[in-house]
CSV table of C-alpha atoms and ligand atoms in Angstrom, one decimal:
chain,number,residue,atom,x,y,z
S,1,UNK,CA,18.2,2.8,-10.9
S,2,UNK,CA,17.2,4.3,-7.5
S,3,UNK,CA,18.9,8.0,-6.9
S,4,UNK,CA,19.3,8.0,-10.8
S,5,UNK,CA,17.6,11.2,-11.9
S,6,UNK,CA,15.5,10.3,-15.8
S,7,UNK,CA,13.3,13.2,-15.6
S,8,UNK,CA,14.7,16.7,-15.2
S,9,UNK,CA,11.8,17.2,-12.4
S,10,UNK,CA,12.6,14.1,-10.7
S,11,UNK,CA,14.9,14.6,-7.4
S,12,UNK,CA,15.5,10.7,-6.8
S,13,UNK,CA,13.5,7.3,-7.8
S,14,UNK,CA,12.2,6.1,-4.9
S,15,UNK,CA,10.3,2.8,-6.0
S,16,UNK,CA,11.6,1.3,-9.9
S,17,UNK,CA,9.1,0.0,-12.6
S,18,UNK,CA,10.5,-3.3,-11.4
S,19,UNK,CA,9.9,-2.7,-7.4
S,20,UNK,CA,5.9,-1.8,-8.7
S,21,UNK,CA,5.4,-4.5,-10.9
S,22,UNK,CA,6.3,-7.4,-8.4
S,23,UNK,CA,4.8,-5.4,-5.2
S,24,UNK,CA,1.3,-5.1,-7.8
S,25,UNK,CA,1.8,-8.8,-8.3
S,26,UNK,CA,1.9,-10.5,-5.5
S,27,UNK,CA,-0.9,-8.0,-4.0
S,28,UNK,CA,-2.9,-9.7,-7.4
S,29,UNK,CA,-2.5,-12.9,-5.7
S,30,UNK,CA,-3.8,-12.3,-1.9
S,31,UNK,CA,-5.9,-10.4,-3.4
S,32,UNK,CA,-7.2,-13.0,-5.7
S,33,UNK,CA,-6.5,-16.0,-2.9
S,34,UNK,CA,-8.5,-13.6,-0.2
S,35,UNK,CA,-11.4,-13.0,-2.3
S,36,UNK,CA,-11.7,-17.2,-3.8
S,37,UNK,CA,-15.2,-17.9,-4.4
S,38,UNK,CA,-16.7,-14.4,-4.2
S,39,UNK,CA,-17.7,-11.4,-6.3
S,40,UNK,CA,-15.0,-9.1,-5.9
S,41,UNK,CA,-15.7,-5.2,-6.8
S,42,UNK,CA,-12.9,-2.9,-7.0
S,43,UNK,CA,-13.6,0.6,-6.0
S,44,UNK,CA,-10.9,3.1,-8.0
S,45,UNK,CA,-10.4,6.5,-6.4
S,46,UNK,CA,-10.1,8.6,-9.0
S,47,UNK,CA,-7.6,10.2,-10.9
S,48,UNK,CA,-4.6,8.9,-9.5
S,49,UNK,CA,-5.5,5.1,-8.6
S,50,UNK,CA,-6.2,4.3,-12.3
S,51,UNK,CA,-2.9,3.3,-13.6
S,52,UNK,CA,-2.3,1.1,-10.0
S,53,UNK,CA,-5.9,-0.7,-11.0
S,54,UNK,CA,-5.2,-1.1,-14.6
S,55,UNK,CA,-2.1,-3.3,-13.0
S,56,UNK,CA,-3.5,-4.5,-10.5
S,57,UNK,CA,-6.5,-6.8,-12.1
S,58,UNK,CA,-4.5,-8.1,-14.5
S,59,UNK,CA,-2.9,-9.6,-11.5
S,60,UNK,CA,-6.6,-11.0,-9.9
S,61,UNK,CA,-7.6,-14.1,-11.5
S,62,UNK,CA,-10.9,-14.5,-9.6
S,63,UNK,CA,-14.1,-12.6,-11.4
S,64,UNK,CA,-14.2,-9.2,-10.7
S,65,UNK,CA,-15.8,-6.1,-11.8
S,66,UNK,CA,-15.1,-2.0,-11.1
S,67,UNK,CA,-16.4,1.1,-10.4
S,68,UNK,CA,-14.8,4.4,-10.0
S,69,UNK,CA,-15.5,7.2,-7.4
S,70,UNK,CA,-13.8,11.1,-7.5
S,71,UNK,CA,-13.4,13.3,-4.7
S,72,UNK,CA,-12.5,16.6,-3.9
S,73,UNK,CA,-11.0,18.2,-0.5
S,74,UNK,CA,-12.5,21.8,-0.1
S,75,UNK,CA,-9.2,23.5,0.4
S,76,UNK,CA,-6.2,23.9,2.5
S,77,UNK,CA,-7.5,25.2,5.3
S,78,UNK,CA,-10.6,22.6,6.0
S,79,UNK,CA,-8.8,19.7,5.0
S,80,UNK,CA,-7.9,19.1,8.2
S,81,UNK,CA,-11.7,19.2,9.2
S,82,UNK,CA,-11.9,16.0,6.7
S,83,UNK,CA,-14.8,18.1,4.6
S,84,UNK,CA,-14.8,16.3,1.4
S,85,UNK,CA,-17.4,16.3,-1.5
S,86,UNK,CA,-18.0,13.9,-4.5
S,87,UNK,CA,-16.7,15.0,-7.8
S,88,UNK,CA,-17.9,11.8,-9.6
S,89,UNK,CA,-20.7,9.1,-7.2
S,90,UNK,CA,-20.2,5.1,-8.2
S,91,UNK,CA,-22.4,4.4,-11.4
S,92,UNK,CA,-23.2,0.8,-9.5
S,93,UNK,CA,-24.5,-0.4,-6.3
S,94,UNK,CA,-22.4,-2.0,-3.7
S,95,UNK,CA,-25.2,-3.1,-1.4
S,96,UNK,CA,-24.4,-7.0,-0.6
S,97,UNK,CA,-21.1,-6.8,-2.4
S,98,UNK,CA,-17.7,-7.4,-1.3
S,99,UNK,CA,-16.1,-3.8,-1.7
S,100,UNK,CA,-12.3,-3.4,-2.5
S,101,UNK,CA,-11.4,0.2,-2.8
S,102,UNK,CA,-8.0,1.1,-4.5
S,103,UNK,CA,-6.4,3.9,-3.9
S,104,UNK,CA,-2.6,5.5,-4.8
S,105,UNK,CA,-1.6,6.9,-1.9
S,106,UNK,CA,-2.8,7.5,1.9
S,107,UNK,CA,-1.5,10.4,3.4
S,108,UNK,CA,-3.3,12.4,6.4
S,109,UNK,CA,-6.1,9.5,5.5
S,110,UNK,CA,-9.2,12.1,5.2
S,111,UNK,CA,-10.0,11.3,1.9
S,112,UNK,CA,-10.3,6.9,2.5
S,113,UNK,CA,-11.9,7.8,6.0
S,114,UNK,CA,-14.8,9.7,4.1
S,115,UNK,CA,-14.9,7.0,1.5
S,116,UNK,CA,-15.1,4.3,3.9
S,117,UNK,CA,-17.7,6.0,5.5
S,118,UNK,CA,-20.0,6.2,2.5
S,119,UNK,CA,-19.4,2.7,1.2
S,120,UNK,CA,-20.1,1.4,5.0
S,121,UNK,CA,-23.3,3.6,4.9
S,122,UNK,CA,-24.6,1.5,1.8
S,123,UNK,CA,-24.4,-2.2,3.4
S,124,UNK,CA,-21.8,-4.1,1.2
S,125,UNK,CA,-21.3,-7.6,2.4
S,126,UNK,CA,-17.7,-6.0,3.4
S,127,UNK,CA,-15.3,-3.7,2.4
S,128,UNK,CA,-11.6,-4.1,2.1
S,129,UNK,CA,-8.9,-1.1,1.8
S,130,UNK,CA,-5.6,-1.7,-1.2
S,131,UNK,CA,-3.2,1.4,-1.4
S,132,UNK,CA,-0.2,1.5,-3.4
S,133,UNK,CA,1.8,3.4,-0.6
S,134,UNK,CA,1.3,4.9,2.8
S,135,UNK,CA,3.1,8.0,4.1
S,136,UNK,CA,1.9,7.3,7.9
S,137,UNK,CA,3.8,10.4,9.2
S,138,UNK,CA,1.7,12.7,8.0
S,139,UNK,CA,-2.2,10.6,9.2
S,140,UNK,CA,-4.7,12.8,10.7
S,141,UNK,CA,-7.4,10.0,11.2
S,142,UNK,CA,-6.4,6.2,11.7
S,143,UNK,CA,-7.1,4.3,8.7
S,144,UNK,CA,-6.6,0.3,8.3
S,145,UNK,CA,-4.9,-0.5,5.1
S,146,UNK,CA,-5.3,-4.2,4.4
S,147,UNK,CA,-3.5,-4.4,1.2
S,148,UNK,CA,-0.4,-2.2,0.8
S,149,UNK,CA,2.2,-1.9,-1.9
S,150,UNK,CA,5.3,0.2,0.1
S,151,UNK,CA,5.4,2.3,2.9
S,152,UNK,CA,7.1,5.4,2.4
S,153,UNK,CA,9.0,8.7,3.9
S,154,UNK,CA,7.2,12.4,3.9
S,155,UNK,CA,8.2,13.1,0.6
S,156,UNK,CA,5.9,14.4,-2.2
S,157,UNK,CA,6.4,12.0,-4.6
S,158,UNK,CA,4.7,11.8,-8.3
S,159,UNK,CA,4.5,9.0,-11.3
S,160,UNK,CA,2.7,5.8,-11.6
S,161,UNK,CA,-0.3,7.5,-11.7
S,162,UNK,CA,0.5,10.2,-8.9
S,163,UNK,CA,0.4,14.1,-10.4
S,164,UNK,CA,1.4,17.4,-9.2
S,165,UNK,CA,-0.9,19.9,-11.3
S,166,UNK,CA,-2.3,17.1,-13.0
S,167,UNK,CA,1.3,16.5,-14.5
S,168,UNK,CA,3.8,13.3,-14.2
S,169,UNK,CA,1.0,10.8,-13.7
S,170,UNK,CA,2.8,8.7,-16.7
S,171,UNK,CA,5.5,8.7,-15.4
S,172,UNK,CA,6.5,4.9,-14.9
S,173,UNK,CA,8.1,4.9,-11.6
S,174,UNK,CA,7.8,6.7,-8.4
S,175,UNK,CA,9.8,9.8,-7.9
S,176,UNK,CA,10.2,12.4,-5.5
S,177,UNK,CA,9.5,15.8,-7.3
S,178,UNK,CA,12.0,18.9,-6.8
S,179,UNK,CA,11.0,21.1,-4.2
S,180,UNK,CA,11.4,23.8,-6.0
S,181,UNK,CA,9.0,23.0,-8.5
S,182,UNK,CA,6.0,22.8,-6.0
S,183,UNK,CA,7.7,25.9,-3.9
S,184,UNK,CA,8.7,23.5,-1.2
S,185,UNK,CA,12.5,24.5,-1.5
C,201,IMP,P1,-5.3,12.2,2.1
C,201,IMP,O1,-6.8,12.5,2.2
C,201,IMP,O2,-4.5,13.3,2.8
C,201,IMP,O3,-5.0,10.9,2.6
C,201,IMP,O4,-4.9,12.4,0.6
C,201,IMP,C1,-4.9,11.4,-0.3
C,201,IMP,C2,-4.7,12.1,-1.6
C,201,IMP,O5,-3.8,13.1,-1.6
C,201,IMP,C3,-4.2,11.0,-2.6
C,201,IMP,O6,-5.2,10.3,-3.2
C,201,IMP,C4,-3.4,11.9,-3.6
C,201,IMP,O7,-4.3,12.3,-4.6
C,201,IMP,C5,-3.0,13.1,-2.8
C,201,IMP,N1,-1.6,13.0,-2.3
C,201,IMP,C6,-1.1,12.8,-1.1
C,201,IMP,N2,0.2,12.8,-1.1
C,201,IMP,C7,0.6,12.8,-2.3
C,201,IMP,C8,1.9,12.8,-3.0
C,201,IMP,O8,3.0,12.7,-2.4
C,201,IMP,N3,1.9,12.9,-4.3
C,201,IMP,C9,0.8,13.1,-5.1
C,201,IMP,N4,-0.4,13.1,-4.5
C,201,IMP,C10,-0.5,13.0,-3.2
C-alpha cells in the first residue's frame, strides 16, 4: 500500500493502518508490562493524540484512567521562544500519580518540553513520555521519548489523528500531504 495515493490530497502513505495497529499494540503491552501493579494515568494532548489513545488503551490491560490537556503555540514567530499557553488545563490531579502523556507527534519538541514542565511542577509519582512518531530533524529542545511508535523524515504528514486546518485527522493512515496544498510546493 505504501506510495499508493487513496486520497487525492495524499502525496504517498508513509505508515499503513496495518504498520499503526501492530506498532499501537505492542506499545499496549510495555506499556501495560512497565506500568504492572500501579495506577497508570494517561495524559492526551489534545486534538490530535485522541485517535492514537483511543487505540492505544484498548491495548493496556492494567487499570488506567485519562485526562486530556490542549495547548496552543502563540505564533510563528515565538514558537521558537517555546511560549505556549493552555487552551484546555487537566480536569484531575496528578499529584502522587504515575503520569503517561500521549502525544501524536514530536517535532521541534516545544510543545512536550512545556507539558513536561507543568506536570513535573505538580509532583506526580513520575511521568513517562508515548508519541506516535518523532521527526528529530526538526527538535529545538531535547526531549526523551520513552515510548515511540515510528521515527519519521521532515515531511508534513496528516491522518490518524494528525490535521492540517483541522482537516484529514480521520484519515486511517499516515500520509504525507501535497505541498501544494499547505503552499509548501
Ligand atoms: P512541536 O511543539 O513543534 O513539537 O509540535 C508538536 C505539534 O505540532 C504536534 O502535536 C502537532 O499538532 C503539530 N505538528 C508537527 N508536525 C506535524 C505534522 O507533520 N503534521 C501535523 N501536525 C504536526
Amino acid at each position: 500500500m505504501t506510495g499508493l495515493s487513496v486520497h487525492k490530497d495524499i502525496e504517498t502513505i508513509l505508515l499503513t493502518e496495518e504498520q499503526i495497529r501492530k506498532r499501537v499494540m505492542e506499545i499496549g503491552e510495555k506499556v501495560s508490562e512497565h506500568y504492572q501493579g500501579k495506577d497508570l494515568h494517561l495524559v492526551c494532548v489534545l486534538r490530535g493524540a485522541v485517535v492514537f489513545l483511543a487505540d492505544l488503551m484498548r491495548h493496556i490491560t492494567i487499570p488506567c484512567s485519562c485526562d486530556f490537556i490542549a495547548i496552543a503555540s502563540y505564533g510563528a514567530d515565538t514558537k521558537s521562544s517555546g511560549v505556549v499557553r493552555i487552551l484546555k488545563d487537566l480536569d484531575d490531579s496528578v499529584q502522587g500519580r504515575h503520569i503517561l502523556i500521549v502525544e501524536d507527534i514530536v517535532d521541534t519538541g516545544l510543545t512536550l518540553n512545556y507539558i513536561l514542565r507543568l506536570i513535573r511542577s505538580r509532583n506526580p509519582a513520575s511521568v513517562r513520555v508515548c508519541a506516535l512518531l518523532d521527526k528529530p530533524e526538526r527538535r529545538v529542545v531535547p526531549v526523551e521519548i520513552d515510548y515511540l511508535g515510528f521515527t519519521i523524515p521532515n515531511r508534513f504528514v496528516v491522518g490518524y489523528g494528525l490535521d492540517f486546518g483541522q482537516r484529514y485527522r480521520n484519515l486511517p493512515f499516515i500520509g504525507v500531504l501535497r505541498p501544494e496544498i499547505y503552499g509548501g510546493a
